[in-house]
Short mmCIF file of C-alpha atoms in Angstrom, two decimals:
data_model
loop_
_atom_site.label_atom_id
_atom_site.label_comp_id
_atom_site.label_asym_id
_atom_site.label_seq_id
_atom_site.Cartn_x
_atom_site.Cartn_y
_atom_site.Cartn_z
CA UNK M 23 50.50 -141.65 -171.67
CA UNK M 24 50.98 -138.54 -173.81
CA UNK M 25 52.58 -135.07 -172.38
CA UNK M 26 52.16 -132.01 -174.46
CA UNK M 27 53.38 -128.41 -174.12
CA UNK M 28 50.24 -125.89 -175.36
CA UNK M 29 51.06 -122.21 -176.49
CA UNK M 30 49.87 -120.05 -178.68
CA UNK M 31 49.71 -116.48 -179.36
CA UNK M 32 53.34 -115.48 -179.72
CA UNK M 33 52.56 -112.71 -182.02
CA UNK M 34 56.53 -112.51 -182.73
CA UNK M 35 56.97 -109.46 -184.73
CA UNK M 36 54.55 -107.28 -182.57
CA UNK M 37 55.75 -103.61 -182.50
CA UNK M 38 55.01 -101.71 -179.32
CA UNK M 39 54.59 -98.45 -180.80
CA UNK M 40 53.24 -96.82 -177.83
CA UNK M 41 56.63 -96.74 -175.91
CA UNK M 42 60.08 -95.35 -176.48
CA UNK M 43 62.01 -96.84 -179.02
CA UNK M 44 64.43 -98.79 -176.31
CA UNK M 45 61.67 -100.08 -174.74
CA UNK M 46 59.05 -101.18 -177.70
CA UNK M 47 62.71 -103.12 -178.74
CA UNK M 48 63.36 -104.71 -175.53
CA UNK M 49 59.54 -105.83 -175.76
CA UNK M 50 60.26 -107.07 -179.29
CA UNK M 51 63.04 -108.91 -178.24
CA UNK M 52 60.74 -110.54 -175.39
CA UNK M 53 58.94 -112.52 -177.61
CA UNK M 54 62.17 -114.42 -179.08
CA UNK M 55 63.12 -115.30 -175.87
CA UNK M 56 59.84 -116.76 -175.12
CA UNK M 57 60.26 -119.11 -177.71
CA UNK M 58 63.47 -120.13 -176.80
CA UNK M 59 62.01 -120.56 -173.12
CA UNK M 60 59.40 -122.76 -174.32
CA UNK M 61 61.81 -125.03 -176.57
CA UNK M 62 64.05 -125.35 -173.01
CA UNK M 63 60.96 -126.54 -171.27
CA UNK M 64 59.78 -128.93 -173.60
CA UNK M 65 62.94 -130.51 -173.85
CA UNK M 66 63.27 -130.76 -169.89
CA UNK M 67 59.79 -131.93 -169.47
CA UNK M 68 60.50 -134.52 -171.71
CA UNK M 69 57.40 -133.70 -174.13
CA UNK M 70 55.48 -135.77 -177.07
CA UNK M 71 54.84 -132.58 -179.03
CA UNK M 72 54.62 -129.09 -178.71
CA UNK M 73 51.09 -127.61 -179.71
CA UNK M 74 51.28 -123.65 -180.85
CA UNK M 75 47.50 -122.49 -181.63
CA UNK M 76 47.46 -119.63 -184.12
CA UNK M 77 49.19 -115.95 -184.36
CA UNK M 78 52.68 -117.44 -184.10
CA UNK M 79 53.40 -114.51 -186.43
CA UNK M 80 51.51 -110.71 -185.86
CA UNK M 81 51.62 -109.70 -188.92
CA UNK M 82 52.35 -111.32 -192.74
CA UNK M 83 54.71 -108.93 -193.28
CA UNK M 84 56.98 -109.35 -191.40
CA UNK M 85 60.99 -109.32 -192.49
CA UNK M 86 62.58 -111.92 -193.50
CA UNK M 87 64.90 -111.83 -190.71
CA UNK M 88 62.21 -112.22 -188.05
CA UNK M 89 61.03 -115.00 -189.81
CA UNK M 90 64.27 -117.26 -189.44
CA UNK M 91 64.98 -115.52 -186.09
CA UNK M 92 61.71 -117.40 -184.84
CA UNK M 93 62.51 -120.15 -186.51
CA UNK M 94 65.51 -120.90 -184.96
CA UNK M 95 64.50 -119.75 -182.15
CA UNK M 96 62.70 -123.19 -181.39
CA UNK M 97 65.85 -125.45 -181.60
CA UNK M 98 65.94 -125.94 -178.53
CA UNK M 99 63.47 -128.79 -178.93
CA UNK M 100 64.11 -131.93 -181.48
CA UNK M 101 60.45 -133.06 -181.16
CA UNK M 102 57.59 -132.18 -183.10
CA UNK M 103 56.59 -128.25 -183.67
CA UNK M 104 52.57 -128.37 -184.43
CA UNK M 105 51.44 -124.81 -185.70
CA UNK M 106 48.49 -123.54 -187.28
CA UNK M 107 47.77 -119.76 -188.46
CA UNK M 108 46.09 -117.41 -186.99
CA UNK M 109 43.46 -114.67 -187.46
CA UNK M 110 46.74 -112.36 -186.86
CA UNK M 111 48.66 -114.81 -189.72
CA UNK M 112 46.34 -116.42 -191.82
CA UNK M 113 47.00 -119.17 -194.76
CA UNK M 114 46.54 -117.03 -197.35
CA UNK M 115 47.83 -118.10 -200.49
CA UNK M 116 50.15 -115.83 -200.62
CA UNK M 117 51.45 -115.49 -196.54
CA UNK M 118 54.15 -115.25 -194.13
CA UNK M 119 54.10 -118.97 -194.29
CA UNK M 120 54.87 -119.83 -197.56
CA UNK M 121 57.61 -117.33 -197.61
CA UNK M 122 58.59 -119.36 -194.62
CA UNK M 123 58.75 -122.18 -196.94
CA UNK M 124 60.45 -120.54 -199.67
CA UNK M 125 63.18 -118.95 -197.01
CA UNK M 126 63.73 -123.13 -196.13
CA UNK M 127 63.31 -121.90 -193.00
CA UNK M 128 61.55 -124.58 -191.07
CA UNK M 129 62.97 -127.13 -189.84
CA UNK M 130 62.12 -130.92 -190.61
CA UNK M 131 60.77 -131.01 -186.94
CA UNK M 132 58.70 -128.32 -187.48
CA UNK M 133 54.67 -129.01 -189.03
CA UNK M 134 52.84 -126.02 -190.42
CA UNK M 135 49.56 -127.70 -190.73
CA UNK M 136 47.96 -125.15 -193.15
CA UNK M 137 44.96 -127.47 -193.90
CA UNK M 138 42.05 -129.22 -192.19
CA UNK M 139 43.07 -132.81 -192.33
CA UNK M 140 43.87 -135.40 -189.14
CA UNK M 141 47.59 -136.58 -188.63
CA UNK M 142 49.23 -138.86 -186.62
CA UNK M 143 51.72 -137.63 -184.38
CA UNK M 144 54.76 -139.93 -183.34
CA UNK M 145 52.73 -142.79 -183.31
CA UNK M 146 51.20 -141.11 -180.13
CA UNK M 147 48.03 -139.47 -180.98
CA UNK M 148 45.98 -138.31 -183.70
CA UNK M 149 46.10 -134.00 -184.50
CA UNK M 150 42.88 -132.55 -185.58
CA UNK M 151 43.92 -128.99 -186.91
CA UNK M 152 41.60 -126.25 -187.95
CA UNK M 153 43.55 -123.50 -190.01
CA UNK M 154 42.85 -119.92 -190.67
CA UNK M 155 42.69 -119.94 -194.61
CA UNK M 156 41.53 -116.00 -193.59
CA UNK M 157 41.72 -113.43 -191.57
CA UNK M 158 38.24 -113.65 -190.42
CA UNK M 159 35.64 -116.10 -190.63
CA UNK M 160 31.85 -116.38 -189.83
CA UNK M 161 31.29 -120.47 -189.52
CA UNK M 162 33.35 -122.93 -187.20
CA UNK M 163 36.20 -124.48 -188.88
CA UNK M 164 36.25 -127.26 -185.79
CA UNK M 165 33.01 -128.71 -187.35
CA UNK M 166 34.43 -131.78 -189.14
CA UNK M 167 36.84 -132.53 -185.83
CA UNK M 168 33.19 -134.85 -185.02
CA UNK M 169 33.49 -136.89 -188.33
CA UNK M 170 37.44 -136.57 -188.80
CA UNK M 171 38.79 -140.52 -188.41
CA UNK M 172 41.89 -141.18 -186.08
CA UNK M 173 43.73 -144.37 -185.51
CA UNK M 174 41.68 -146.58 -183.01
CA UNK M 175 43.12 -146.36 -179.68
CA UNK M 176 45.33 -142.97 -180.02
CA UNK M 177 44.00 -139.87 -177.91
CA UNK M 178 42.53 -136.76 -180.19
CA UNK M 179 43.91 -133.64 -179.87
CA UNK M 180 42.03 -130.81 -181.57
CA UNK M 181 43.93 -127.53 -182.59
CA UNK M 182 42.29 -124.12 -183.14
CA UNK M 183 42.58 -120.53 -183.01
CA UNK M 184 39.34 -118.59 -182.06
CA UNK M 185 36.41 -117.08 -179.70
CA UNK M 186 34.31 -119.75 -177.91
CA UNK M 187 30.44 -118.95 -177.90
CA UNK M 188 28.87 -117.24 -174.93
CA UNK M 189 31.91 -118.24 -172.69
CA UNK M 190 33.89 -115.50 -173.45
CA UNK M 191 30.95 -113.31 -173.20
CA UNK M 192 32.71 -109.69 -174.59
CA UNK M 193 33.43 -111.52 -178.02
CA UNK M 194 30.37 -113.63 -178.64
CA UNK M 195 29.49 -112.07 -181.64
CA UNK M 196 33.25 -111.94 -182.82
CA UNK M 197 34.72 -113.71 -185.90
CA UNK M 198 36.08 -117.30 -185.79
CA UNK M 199 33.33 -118.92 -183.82
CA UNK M 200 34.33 -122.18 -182.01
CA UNK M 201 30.87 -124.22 -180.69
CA UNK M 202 30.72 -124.31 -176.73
CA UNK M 203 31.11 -128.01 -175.99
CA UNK M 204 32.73 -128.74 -179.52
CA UNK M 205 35.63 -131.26 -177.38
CA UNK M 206 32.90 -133.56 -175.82
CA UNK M 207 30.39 -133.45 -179.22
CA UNK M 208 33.88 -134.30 -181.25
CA UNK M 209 34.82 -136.77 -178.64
CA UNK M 210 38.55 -134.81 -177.77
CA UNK M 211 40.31 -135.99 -175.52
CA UNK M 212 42.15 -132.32 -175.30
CA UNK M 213 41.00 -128.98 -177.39
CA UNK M 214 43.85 -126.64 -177.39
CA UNK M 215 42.71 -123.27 -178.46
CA UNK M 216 44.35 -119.49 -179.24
CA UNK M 217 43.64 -116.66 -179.39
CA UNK M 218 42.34 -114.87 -176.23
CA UNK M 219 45.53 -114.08 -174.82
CA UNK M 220 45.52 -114.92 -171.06
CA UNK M 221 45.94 -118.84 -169.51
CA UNK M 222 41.74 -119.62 -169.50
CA UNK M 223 39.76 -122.96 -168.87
CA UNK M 224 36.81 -123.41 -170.71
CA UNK M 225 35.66 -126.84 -169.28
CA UNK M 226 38.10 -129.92 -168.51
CA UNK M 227 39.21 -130.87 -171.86
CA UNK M 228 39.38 -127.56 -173.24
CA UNK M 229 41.48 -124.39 -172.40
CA UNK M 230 42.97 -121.24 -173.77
CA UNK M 231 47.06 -121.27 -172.65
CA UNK M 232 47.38 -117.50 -173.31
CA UNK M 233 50.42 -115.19 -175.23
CA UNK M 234 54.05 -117.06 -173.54
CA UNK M 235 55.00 -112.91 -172.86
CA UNK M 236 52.30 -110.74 -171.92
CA UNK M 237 51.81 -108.11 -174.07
CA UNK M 238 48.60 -105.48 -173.07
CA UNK M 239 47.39 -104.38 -169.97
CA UNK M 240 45.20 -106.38 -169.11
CA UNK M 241 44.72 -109.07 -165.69
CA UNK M 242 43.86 -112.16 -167.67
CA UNK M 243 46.77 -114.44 -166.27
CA UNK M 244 48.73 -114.23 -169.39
CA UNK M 245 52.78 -115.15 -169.81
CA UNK M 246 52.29 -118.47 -169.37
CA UNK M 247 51.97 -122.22 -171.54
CA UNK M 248 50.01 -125.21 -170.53
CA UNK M 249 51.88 -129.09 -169.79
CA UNK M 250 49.52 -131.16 -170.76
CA UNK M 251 49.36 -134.58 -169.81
CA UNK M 252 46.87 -137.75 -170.62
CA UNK M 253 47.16 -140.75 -169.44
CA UNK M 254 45.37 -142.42 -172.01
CA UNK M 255 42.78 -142.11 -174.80
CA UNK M 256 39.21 -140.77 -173.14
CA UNK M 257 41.34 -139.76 -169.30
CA UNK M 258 40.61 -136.38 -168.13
CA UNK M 259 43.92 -134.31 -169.02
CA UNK M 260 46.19 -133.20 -166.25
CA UNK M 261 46.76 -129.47 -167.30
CA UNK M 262 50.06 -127.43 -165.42
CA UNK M 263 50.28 -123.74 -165.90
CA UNK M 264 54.07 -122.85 -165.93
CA UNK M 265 55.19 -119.46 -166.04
CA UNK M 266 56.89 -118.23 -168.79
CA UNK M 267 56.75 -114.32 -169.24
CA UNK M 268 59.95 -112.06 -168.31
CA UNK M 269 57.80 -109.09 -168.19
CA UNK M 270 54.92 -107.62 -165.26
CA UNK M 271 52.43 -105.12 -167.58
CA UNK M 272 50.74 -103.46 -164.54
CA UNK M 273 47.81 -100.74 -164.88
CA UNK M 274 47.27 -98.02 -162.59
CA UNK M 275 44.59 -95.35 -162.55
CA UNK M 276 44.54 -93.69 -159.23
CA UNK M 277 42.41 -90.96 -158.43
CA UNK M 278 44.15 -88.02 -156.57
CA UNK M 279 42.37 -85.59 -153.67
CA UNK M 280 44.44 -85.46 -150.78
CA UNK M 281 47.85 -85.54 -149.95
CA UNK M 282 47.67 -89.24 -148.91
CA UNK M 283 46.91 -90.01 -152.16
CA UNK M 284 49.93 -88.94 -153.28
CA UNK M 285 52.03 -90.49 -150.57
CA UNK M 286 50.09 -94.19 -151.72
CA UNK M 287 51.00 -93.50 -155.63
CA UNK M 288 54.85 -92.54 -154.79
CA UNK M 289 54.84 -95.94 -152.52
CA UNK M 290 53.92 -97.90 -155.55
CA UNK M 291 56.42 -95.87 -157.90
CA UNK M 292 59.67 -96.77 -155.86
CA UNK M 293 58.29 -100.85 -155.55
CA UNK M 294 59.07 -100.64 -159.84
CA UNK M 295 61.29 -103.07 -160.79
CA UNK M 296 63.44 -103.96 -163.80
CA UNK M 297 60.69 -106.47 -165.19
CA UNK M 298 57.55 -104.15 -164.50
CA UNK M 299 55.90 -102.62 -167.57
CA UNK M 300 53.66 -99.61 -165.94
CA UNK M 301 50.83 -97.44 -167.72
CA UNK M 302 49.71 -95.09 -165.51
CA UNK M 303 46.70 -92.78 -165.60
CA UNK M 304 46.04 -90.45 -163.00
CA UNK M 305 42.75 -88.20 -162.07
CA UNK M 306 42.06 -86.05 -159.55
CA UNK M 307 43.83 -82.62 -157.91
CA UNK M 308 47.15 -82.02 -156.82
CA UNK M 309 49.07 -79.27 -155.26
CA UNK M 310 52.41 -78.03 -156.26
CA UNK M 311 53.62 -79.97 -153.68
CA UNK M 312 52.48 -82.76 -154.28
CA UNK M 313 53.16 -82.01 -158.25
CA UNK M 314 56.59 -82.06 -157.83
CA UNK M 315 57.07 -85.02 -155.51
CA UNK M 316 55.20 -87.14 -158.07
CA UNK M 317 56.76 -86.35 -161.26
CA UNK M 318 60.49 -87.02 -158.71
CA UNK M 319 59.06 -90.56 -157.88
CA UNK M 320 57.75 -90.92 -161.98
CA UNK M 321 62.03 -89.52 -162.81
CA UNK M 322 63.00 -92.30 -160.78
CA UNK M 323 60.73 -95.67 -161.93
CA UNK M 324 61.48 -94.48 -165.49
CA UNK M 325 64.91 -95.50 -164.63
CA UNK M 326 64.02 -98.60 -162.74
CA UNK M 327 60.74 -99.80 -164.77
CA UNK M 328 61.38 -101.67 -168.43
CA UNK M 329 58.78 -99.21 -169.66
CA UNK M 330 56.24 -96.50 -168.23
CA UNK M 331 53.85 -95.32 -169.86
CA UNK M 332 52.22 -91.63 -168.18
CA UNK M 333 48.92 -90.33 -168.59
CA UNK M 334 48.34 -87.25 -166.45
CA UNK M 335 45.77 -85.28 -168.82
CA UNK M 336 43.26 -85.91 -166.06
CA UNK M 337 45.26 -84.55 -163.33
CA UNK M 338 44.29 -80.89 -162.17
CA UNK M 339 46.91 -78.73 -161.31
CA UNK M 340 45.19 -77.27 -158.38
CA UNK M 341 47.86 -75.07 -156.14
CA UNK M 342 46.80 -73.90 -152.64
CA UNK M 343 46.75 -70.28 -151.42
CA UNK M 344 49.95 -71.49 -149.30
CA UNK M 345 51.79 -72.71 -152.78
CA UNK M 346 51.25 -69.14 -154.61
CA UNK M 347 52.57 -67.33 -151.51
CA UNK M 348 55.87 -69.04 -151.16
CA UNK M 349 56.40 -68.50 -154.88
CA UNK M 350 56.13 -64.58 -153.99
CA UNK M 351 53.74 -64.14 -156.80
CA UNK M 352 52.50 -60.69 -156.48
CA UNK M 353 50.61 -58.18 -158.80
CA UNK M 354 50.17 -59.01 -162.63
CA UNK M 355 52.32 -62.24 -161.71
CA UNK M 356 49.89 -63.59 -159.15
CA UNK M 357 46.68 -62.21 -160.65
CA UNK M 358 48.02 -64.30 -164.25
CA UNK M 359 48.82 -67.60 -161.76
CA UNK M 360 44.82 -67.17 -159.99
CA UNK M 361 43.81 -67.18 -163.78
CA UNK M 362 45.41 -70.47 -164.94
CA UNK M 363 44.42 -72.01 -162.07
CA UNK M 364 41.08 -71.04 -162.58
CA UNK M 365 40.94 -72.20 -165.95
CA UNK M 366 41.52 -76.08 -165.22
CA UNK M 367 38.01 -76.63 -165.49
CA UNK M 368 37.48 -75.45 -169.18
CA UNK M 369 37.42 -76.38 -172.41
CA UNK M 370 41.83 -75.66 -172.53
CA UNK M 371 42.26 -77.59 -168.99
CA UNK M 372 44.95 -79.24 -170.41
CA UNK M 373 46.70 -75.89 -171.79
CA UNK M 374 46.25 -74.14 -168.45
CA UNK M 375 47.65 -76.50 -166.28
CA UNK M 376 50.87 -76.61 -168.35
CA UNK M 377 51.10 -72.98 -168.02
CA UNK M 378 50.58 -72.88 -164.66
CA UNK M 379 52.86 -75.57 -164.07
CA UNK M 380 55.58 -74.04 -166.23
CA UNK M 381 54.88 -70.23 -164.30
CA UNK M 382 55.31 -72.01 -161.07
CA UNK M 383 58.41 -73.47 -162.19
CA UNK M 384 60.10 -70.46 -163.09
CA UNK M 385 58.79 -68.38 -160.41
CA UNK M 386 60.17 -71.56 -158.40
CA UNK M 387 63.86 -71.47 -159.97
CA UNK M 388 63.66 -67.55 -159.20
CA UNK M 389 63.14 -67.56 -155.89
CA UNK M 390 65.70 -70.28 -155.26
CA UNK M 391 68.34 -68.41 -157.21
CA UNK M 392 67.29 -65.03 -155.06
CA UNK M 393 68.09 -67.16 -151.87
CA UNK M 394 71.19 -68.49 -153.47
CA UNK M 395 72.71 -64.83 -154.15
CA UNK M 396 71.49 -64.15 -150.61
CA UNK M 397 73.24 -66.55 -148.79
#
């Protein structure tokens, strides 16, 4: 019996641009800590090898620094490290891997199988990896896995990075093909692939395990790594999801009309927790009101949420009669705040609603201070 822990996708080096500088670090920072996760788990599980399937790195260029950080990152396993690049870090011949070789960063543990060829593993089974010599490419680099030779007896494990014909039906036509079936034609006993980022089976012997820490907002079961186990050479694997990822990336897009609406979305906002990353794009009307409790509930998951990301371009600013009245808007004042508001629906939406908001807001302050001096 073989056990193997499957990954892939770790993408270390990612920058989350799209947040706020503590949080795209915190994100960054994720990723190492995946890695160290993964080494803990292999070691406890007692593993013959763990199997990484392309994009270990996001980028070739990379620092230095991040390179070694990875690196040691995965001491906390003695076995073997299998690896192949990535569309994401390809074996060029000039790549973040052979500066990873001229850094002596990896470790004797550690196998950067940059080339096509079978190896034995341990004694245990026989690795069939298929490199990315390129960013993309247009035939299927798992062809020869049906001709490669193994020692008799050992299970075959194949190794690859890339999209799986008409299964995952949105990237068909996409670089990096990988034939549907390719584990049964090349007689597999286990296919572990990369690439498409969330935990997916494709049939019994073959699955995607996903990025270790999710990292885009999307529901495809991602943050997690595969235990694989066999039993023996031609046994349908066992495969285990375990759970790996620290952080929740969540998408909202609620569409706002009545007040109850609002009551729903500020429900949701105050269940944010520490480990939730949030994007959040509302549509709809609101009233001033209802403005100003929402952007107190968005104040307050800020603080709570690792990151939240706010779209409200799509939000009308629509005040009632009631709303204008209690902000004793009168004369030039009130005939300016009827304006904005009815200038939402143009071409400037986004311009007037600011403006209206911004109006309010003073008119708002005033009228509290008035009270104040009154009191």
């Amino acid at each position: 019996m073989i056990s193997l822990l499957h990954t892939a996708d770790w993408q270390i080096g990612r920058v989350f641009s799209q947040f706020e500088p503590d949080d795209a670090a915190a994100l960054f920072e994720a990723r190492f800590k995946a890695v160290e996760l993964l080494a803990g788990i292999a070691a406890e599980r007692q593993v013959d090898a763990v199997l990484v399937a392309g994009d270990v790195f996001d980028l070739q260029t990379v620092s230095d620094k991040t390179i070694r950080r990875m690196f040691n990152a995965m001491q906390g396993f003695a076995g073997p490290w299998l690896l192949i690049p990535g569309n994401h870090d390809s074996a060029l011949s000039e790549s973040v891997w052979s500066r990873a070789q001229r850094l002596g960063a990896i470790a004797p543990n550690v196998v950067c199988c940059l080339e096509p060829k079978p190896r034995t593993v341990a004694g245990k089974f026989t690795l069939l990896p298929a490199p990315l010599t390129q960013r993309h490419t247009y035939g299927d680099l798992t062809d020869w896995f049906a001709t490669a030779q193994g020692e008799e007896g050992l299970p075959r494990i194949g190794l690859a990075h890339g999209c799986v014909q008409g299964i995952l039906s949105e990237d068909i036509d996409s670089a990096n093909p990988i034939a549907a079936g390719r584990a049964a034609q090349a007689r597999l006993d286990y296919l572990a692939l990369g690439d498409w980022h969330g935990t997916r089976q494709i049939d019994e012997r073959t699955w995607y395990a996903g990025t270790p820490e999710t990292d885009r907002f999307r529901a495809n079961d991602s943050g997690q790594a595969l235990l694989v186990t066999i039993a023996e050479a031609g046994a349908v694997p066992a495969v285990e999801p375990i759970r790996t990822g620290q952080f929740a990336w969540q998408q909202l897009e609620p569409r706002l009309a009545v007040p109850s609406d609002i009551d729903e979305l500020v429900e949701k906002l105050e269940r944010v927790g520490s480990s939730d990353v949030l994007q959040l794009r509302a549509q709809g009307a609101c009233d001033l009101g209802g403005h100003n409790r929402l952007g107190a509930a968005l104040d307050a998951a800020r603080a709570r949420a690792r990151a939240l990301v706010w779209d409200g371009e799509a939000l009308r600013l629509d005040p009632t009669e009631e709303d204008i009245q209690a902000l004793h808007a009168d004369g030039f004042v009130g005939e300016a705040l009827q304006e904005l508001r009815a200038q939402q629906g143009d071409a400037d939406a986004e311009l007037a609603r600011d403006a209206l908001l911004t109006l309010a807001r003073i008119l708002d302050l005033q009228g509290s201070a008035r009270t104040g001096a009154g009191a």
